[in-house]
mmCIF file of C-alpha atoms and ligand atoms in Angstrom:
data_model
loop_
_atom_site.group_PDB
_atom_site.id
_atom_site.type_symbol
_atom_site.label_atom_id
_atom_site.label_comp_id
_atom_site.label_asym_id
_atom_site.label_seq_id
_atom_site.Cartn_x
_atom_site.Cartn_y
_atom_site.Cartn_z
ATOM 1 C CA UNK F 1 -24.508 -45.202 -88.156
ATOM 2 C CA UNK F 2 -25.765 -46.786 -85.137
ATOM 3 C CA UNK F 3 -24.035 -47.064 -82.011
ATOM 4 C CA UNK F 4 -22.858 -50.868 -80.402
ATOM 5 C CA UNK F 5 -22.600 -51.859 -77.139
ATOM 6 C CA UNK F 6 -19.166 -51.981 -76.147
ATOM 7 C CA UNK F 7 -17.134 -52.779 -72.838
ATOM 8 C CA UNK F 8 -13.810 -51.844 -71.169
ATOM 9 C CA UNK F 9 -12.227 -52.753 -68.058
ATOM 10 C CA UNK F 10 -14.166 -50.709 -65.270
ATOM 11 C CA UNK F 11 -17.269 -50.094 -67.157
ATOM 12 C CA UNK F 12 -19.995 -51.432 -69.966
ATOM 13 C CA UNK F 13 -22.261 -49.881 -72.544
ATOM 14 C CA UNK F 14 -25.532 -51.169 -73.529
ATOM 15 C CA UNK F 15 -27.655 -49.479 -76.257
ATOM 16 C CA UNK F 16 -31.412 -49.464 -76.313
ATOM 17 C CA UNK F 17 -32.889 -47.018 -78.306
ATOM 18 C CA UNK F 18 -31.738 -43.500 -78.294
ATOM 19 C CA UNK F 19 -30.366 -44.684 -74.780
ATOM 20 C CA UNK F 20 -27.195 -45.678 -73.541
ATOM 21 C CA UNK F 21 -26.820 -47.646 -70.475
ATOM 22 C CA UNK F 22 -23.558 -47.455 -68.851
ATOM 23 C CA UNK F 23 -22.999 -49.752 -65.851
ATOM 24 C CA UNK F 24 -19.839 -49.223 -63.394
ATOM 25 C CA UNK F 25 -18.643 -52.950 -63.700
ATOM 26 C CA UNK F 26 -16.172 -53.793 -60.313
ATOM 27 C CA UNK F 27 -18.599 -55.506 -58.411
ATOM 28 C CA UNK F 28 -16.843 -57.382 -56.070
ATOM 29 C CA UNK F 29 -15.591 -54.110 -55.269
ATOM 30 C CA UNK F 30 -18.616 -52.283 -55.157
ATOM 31 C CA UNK F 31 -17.916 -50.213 -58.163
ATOM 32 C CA UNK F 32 -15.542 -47.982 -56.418
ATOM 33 C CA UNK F 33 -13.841 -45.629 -58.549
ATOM 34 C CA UNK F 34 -10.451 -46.940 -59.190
ATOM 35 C CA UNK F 35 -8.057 -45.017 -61.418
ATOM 36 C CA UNK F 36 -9.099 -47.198 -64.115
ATOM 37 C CA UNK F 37 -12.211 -46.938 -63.704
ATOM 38 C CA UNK F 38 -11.885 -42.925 -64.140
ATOM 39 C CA UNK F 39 -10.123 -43.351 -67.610
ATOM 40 C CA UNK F 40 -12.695 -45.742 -68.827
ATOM 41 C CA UNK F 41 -15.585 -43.176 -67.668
ATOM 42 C CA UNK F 42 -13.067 -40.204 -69.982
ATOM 43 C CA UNK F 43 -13.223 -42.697 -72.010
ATOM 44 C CA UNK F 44 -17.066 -43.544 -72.660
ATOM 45 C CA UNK F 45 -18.630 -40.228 -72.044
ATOM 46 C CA UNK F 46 -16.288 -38.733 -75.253
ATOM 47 C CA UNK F 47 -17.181 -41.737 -77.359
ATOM 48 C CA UNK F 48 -20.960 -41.259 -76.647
ATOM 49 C CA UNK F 49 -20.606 -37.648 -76.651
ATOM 50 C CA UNK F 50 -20.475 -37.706 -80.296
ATOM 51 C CA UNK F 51 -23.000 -40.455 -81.077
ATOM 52 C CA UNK F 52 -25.703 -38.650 -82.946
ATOM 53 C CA UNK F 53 -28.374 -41.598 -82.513
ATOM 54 C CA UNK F 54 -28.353 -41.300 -78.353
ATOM 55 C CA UNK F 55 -29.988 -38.562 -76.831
ATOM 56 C CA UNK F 56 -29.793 -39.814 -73.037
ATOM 57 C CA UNK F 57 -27.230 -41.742 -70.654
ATOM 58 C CA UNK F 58 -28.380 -44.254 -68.120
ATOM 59 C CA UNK F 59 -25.459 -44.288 -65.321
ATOM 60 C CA UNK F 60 -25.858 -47.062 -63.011
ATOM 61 C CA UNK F 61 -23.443 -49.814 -61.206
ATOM 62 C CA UNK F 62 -23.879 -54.103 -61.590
ATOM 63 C CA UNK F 63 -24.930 -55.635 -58.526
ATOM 64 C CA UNK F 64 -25.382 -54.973 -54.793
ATOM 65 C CA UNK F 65 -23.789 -51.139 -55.303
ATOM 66 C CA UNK F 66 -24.050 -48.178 -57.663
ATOM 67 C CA UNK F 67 -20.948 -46.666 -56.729
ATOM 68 C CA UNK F 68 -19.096 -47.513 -53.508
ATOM 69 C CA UNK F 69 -17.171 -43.728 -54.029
ATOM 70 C CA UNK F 70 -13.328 -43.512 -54.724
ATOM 71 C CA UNK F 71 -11.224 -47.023 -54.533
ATOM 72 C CA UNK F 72 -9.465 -46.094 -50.962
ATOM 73 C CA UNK F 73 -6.928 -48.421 -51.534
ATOM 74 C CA UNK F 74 -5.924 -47.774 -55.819
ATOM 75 C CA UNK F 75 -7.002 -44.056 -55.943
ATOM 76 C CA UNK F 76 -5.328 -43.026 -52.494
ATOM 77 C CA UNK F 77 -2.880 -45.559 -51.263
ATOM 78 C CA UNK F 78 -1.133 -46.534 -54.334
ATOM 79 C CA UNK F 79 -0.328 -43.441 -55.272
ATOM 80 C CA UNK F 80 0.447 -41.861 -52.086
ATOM 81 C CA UNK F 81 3.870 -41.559 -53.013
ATOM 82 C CA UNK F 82 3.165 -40.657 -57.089
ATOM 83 C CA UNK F 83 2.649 -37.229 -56.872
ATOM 84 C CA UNK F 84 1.963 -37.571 -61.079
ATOM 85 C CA UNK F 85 0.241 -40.890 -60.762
ATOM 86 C CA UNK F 86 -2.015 -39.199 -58.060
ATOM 87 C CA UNK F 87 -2.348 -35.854 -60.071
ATOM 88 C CA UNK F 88 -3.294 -37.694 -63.080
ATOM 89 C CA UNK F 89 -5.920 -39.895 -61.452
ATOM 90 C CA UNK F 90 -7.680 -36.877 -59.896
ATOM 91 C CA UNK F 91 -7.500 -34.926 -62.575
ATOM 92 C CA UNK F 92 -9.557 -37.953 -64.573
ATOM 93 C CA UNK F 93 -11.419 -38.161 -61.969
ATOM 94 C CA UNK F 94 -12.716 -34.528 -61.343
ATOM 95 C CA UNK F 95 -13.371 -33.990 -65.177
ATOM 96 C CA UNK F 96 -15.871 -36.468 -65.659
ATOM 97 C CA UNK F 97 -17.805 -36.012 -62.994
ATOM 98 C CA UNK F 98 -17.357 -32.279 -61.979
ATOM 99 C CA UNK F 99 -17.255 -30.630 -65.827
ATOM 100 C CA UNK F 100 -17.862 -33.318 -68.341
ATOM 101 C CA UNK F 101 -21.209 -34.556 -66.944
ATOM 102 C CA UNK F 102 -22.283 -31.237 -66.166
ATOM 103 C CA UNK F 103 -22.061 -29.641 -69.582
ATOM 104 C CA UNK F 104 -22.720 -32.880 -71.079
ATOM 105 C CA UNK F 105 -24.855 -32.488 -74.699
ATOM 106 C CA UNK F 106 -26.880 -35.614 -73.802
ATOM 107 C CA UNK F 107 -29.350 -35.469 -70.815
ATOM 108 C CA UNK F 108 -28.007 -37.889 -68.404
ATOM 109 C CA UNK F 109 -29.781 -39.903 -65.311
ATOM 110 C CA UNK F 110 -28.868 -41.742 -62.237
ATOM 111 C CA UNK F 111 -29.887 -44.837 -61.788
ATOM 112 C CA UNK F 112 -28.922 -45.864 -58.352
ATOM 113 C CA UNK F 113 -29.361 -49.279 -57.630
ATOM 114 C CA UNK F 114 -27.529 -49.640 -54.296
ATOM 115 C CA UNK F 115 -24.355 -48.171 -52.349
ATOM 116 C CA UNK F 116 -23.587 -44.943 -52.801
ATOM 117 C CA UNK F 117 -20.899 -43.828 -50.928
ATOM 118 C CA UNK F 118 -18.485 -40.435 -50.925
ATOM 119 C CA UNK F 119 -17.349 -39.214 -54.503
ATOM 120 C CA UNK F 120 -20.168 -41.130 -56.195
ATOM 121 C CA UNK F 121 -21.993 -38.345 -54.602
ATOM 122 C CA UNK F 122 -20.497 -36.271 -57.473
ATOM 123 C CA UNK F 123 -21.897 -38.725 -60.312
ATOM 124 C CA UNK F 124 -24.804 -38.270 -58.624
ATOM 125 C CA UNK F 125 -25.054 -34.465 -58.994
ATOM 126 C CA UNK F 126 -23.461 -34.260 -61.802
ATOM 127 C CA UNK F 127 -26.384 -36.361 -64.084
ATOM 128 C CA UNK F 128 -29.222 -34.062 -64.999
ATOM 129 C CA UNK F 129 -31.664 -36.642 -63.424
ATOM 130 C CA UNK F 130 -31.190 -39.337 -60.432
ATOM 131 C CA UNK F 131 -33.679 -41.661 -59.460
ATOM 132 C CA UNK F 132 -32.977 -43.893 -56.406
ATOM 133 C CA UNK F 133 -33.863 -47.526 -55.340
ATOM 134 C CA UNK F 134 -36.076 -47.020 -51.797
ATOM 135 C CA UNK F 135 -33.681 -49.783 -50.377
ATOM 136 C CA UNK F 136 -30.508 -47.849 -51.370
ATOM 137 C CA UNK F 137 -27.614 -46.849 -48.806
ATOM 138 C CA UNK F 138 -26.268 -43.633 -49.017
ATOM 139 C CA UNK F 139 -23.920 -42.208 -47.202
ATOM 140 C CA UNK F 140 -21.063 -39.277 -46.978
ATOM 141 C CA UNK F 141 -18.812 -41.404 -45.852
ATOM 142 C CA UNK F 142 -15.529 -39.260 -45.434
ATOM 143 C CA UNK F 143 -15.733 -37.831 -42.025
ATOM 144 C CA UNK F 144 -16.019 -41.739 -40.786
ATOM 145 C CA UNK F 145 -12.725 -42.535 -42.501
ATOM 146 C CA UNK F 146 -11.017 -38.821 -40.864
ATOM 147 C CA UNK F 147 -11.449 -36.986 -44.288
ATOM 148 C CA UNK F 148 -13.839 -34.921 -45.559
ATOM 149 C CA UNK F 149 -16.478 -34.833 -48.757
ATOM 150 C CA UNK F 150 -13.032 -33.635 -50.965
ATOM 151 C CA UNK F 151 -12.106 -33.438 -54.651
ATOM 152 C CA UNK F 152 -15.621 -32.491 -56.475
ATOM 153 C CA UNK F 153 -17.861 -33.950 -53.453
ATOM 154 C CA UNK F 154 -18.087 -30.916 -51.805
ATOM 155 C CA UNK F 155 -18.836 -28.630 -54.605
ATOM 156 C CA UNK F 156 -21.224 -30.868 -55.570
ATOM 157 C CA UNK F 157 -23.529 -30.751 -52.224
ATOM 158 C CA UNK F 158 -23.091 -26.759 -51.913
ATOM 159 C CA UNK F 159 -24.694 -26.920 -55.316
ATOM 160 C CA UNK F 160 -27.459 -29.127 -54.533
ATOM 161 C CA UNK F 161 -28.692 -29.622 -51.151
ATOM 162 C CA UNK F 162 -29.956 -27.082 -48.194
ATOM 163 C CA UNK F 163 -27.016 -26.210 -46.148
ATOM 164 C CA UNK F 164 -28.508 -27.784 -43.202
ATOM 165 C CA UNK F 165 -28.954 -31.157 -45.002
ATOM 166 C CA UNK F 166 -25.396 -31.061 -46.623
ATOM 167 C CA UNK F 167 -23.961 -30.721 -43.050
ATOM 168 C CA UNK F 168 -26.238 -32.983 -41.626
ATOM 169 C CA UNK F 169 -25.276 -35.792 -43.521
ATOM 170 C CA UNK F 170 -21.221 -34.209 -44.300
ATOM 171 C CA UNK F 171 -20.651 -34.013 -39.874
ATOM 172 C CA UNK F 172 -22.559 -37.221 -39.178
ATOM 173 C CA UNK F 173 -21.699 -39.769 -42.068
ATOM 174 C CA UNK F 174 -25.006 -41.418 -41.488
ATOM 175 C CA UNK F 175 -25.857 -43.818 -44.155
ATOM 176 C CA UNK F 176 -29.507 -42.807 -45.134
ATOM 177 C CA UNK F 177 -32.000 -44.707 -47.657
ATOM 178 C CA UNK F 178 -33.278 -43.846 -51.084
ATOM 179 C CA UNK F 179 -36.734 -42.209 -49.784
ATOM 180 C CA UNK F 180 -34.133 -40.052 -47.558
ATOM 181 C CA UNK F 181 -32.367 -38.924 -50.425
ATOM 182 C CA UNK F 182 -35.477 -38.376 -52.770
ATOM 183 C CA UNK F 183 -36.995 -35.718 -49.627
ATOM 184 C CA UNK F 184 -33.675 -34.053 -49.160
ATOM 185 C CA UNK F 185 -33.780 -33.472 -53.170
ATOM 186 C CA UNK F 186 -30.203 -35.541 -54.039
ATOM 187 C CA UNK F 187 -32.470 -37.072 -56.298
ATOM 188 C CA UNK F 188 -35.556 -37.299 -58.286
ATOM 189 C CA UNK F 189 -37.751 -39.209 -56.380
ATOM 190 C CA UNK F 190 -37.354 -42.984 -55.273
ATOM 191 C CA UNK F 191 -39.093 -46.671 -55.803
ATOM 192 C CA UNK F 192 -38.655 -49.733 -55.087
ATOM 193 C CA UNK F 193 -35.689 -51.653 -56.256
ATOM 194 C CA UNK F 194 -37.363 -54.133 -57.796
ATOM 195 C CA UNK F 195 -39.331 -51.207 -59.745
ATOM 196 C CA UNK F 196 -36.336 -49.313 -60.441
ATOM 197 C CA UNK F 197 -34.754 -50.320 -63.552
ATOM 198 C CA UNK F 198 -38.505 -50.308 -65.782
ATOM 199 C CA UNK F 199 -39.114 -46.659 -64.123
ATOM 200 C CA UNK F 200 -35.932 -45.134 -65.100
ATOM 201 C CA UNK F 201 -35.984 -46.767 -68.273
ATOM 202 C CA UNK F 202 -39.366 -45.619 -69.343
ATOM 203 C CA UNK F 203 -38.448 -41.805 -67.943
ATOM 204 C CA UNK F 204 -35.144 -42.560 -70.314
ATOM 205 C CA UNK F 205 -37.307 -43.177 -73.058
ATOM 206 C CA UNK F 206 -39.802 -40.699 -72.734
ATOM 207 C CA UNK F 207 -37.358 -37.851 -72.392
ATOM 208 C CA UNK F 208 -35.284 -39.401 -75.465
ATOM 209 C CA UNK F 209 -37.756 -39.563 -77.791
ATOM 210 C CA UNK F 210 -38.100 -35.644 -77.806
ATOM 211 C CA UNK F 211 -35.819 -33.443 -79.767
ATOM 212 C CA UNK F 212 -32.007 -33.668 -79.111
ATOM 213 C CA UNK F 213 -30.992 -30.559 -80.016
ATOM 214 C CA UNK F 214 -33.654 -29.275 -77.684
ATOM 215 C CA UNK F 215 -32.934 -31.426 -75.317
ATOM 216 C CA UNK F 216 -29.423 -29.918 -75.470
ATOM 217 C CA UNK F 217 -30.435 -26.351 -75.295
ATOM 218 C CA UNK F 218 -32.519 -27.467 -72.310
ATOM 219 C CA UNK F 219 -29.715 -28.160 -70.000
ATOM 220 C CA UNK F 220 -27.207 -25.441 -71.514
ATOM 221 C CA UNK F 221 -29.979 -22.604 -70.803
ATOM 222 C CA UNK F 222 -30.355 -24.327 -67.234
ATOM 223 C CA UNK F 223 -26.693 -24.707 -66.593
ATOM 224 C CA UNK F 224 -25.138 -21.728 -67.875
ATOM 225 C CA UNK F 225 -27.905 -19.207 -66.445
ATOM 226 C CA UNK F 226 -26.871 -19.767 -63.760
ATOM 227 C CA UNK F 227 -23.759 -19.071 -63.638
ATOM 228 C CA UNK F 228 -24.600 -15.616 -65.758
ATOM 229 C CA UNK F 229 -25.650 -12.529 -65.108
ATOM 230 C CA UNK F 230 -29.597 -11.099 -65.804
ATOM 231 C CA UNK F 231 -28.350 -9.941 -68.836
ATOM 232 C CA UNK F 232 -25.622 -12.318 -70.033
ATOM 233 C CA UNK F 233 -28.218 -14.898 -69.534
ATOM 234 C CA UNK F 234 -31.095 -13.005 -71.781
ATOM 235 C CA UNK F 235 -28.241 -12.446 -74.522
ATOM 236 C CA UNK F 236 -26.889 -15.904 -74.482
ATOM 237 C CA UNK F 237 -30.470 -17.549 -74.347
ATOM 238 C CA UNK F 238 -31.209 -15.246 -77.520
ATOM 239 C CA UNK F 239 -27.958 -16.497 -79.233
ATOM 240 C CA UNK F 240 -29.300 -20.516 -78.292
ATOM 241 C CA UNK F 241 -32.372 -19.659 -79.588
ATOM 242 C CA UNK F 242 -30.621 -18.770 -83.472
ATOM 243 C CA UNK F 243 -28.235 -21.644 -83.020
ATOM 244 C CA UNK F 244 -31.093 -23.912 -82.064
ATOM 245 C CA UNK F 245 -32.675 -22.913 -85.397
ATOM 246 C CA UNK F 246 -29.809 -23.912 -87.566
ATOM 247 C CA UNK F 247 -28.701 -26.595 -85.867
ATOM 248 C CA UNK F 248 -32.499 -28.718 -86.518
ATOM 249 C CA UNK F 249 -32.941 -27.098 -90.100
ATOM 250 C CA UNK F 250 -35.687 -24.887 -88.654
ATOM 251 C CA UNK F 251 -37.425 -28.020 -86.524
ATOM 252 C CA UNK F 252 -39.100 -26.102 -83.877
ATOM 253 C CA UNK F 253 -40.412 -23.328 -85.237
ATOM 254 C CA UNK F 254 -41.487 -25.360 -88.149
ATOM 255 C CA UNK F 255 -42.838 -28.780 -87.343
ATOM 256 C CA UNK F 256 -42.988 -27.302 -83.531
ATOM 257 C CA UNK F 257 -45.090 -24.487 -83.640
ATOM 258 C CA UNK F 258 -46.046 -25.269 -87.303
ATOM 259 C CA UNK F 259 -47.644 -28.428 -86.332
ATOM 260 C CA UNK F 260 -49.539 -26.402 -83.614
ATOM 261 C CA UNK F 261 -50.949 -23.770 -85.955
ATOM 262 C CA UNK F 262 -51.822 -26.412 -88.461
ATOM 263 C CA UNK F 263 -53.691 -28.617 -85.414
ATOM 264 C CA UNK F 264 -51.409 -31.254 -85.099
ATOM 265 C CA UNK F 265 -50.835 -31.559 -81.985
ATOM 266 C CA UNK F 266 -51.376 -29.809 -78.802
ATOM 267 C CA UNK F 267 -47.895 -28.848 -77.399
ATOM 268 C CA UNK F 268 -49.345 -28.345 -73.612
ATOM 269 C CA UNK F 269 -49.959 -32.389 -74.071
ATOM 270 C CA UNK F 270 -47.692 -34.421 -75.968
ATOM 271 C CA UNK F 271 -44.421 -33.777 -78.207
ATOM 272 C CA UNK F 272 -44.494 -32.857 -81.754
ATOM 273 C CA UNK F 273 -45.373 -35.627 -84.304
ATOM 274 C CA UNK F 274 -42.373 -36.868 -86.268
HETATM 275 N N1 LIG N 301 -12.567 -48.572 -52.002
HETATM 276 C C1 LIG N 301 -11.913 -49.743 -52.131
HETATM 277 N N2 LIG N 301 -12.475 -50.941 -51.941
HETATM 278 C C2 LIG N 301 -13.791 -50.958 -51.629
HETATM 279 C C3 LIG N 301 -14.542 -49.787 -51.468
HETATM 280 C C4 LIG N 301 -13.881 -48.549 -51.681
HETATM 281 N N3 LIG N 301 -14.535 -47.377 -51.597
HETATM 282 N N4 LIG N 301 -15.809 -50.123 -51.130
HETATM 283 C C5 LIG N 301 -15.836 -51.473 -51.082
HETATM 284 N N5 LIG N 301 -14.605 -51.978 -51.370
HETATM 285 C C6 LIG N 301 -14.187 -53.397 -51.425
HETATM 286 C C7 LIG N 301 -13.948 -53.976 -50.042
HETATM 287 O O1 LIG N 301 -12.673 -53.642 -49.563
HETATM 288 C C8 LIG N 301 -14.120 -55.433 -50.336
HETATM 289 O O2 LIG N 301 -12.959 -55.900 -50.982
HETATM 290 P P1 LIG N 301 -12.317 -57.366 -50.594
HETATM 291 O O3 LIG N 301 -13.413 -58.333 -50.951
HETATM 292 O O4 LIG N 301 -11.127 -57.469 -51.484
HETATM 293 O O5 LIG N 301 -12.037 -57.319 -49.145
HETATM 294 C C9 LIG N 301 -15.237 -55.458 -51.386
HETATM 295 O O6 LIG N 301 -15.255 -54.158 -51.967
HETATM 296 C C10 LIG N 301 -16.595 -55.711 -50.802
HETATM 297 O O7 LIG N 301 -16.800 -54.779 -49.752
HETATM 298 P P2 LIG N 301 -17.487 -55.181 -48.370
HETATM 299 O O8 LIG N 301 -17.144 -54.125 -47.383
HETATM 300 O O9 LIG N 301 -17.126 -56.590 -48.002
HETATM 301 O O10 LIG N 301 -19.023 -55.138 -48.807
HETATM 302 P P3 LIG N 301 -20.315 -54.739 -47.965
HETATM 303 O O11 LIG N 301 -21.431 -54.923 -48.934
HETATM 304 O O12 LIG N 301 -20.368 -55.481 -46.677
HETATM 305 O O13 LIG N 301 -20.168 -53.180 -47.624
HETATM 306 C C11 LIG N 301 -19.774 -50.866 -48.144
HETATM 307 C C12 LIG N 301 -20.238 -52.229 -48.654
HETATM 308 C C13 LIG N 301 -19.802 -49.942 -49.378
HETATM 309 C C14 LIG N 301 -20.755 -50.345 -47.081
HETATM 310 C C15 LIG N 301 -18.350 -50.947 -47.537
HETATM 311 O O14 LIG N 301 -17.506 -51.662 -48.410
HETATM 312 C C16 LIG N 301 -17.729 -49.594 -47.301
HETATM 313 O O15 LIG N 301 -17.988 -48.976 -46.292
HETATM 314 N N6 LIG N 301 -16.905 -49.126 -48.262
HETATM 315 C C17 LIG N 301 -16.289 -47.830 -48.186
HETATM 316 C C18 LIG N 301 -17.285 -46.787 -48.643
HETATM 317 C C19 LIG N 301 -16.704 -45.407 -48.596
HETATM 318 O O16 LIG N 301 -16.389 -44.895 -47.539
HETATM 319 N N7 LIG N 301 -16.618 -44.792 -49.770
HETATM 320 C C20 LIG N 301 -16.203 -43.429 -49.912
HETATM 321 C C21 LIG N 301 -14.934 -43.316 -50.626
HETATM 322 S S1 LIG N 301 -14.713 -41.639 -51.147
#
């Protein structure tokens, strides 16, 4: 069964491939993340979750912005006084980001087209990947407003940038470009926006054409070890490597290193033939 394209309120699914493009859809308010918007991202990420024909998730936003960070007005002010409303907004809205997209089975990439602005930081560490549009604005916005990078946002930069880098940019607020954010390592590496959308899409495809449930173990062995001790981590990788076997029938060592013995294909150079 293949999967459609589909749309809700907030957000929009296009399939090509084994990759799903999913495009933050609020525009004309710069794809900030309304409450809506965090149910519809719930939402997506389970349906696609289980969609055994997509291997990798495109995140980007529709025009001028990528993600212009929480909706200041729907996520904070109109449910200043909700204490549930609020709760149950931010708890939507730290899940996806801050666990779902980190121990996501798909590999996932940032495509970020334009403003990027507080919690879209999180969406931003969260995906495996991120590439970046030269011309982008980024910014951690908070301290300009009298807050601070809260909810996942901070978590997210002690995770991924040099201290010195995440303070930088957390004390200031500076808005900084896409080649900014490519040196500092927030993401992958930058080009130019008019470049952007081909070059992600070809990485999208290249990385999706290789073998999903390795792909999976990739960023589980990544993700996990990390958190685990030496030995934990040794133990668990051994465990991966059994359930790896099952779960393809046998695939890697197989058509993998089968195809190498039998000179197939050289594994140093390209992927296994299908
Ligand atoms: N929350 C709510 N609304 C937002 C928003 C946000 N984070 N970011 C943009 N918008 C809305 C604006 O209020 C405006 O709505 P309106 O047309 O109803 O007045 C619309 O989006 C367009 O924004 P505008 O400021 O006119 O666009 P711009 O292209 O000149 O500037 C930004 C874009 C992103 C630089 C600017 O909107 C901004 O600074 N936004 C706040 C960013 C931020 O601090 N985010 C962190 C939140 S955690």
């Amino acid at each position: 069964m293949s999967t459609e394209p589909f749309e809700l309120d907030t957000v929009k699914v296009d399939i090509d491939d084994k990759v799903a493009i999913v495009t933050l859809n609020r525009p004309h308010k710069r794809n900030a993340m309304s409450p809506q918007l965090h149910l519809d991202m719930v939402k997506i990420l389970e349906t696609l979750r289980y969609a055994p024909d997509i291997n990798v998730v495109v995140i980007t936003g529709e025009g001028s912005a990528f993600c212009g960070g929480m909706d200041l007005k729907e996520f904070f002010v109109q449910n200043r006084d909700d204490k549930v409303a609020f709760e149950t907004s931010f708890r939507a809205a730290t899940e996806w980001r801050g666990r779902t997209l980190r121990y996501y089975p798909k590999v996932t990439i940032a495509m970020i087209n334009g403003d990027t602005f507080g919690g879209a930081f999180s969406i931003v560490e969260g995906c495996d990947l991120a590439v970046a549009a030269d011309e982008a604005r980024l910014g951690l916005s908070e301290i300009n407003f009298k807050l601070f990078p809260g909810g996942s946002v901070s978590k997210s930069l002690a995770n991924l940038l040099r201290p010195r880098d995440a303070l930088f940019y957390g004390l200031t607020g500076r808005p900084f470009d896409g080649k900014e954010a490519a040196r500092i390592g927030l993401v992958n590496y930058s080009v130019p926006l008019d470049e952007l959308r081909g070059n992600v899409m070809e990485l999208a495809h290249e990385i999706a054409a290789k073998d999903g449930e390795a792909l999976r173990a990739t960023k589980d062995g990544y993700r996990l070890a990390l958190e685990m001790s030496w030995e934990a981590s040794m133990d668990y990788c051994l465990a991966k490597q059994d359930q790896l076997t099952i779960r393809q029938g046998g695939g890697w060592m197989d058509q993998g290193i089968g195809g190498f013995l039998d000179k197939k294909f050289k594994p140093g150079l390209t992927s296994a033939p299908e």
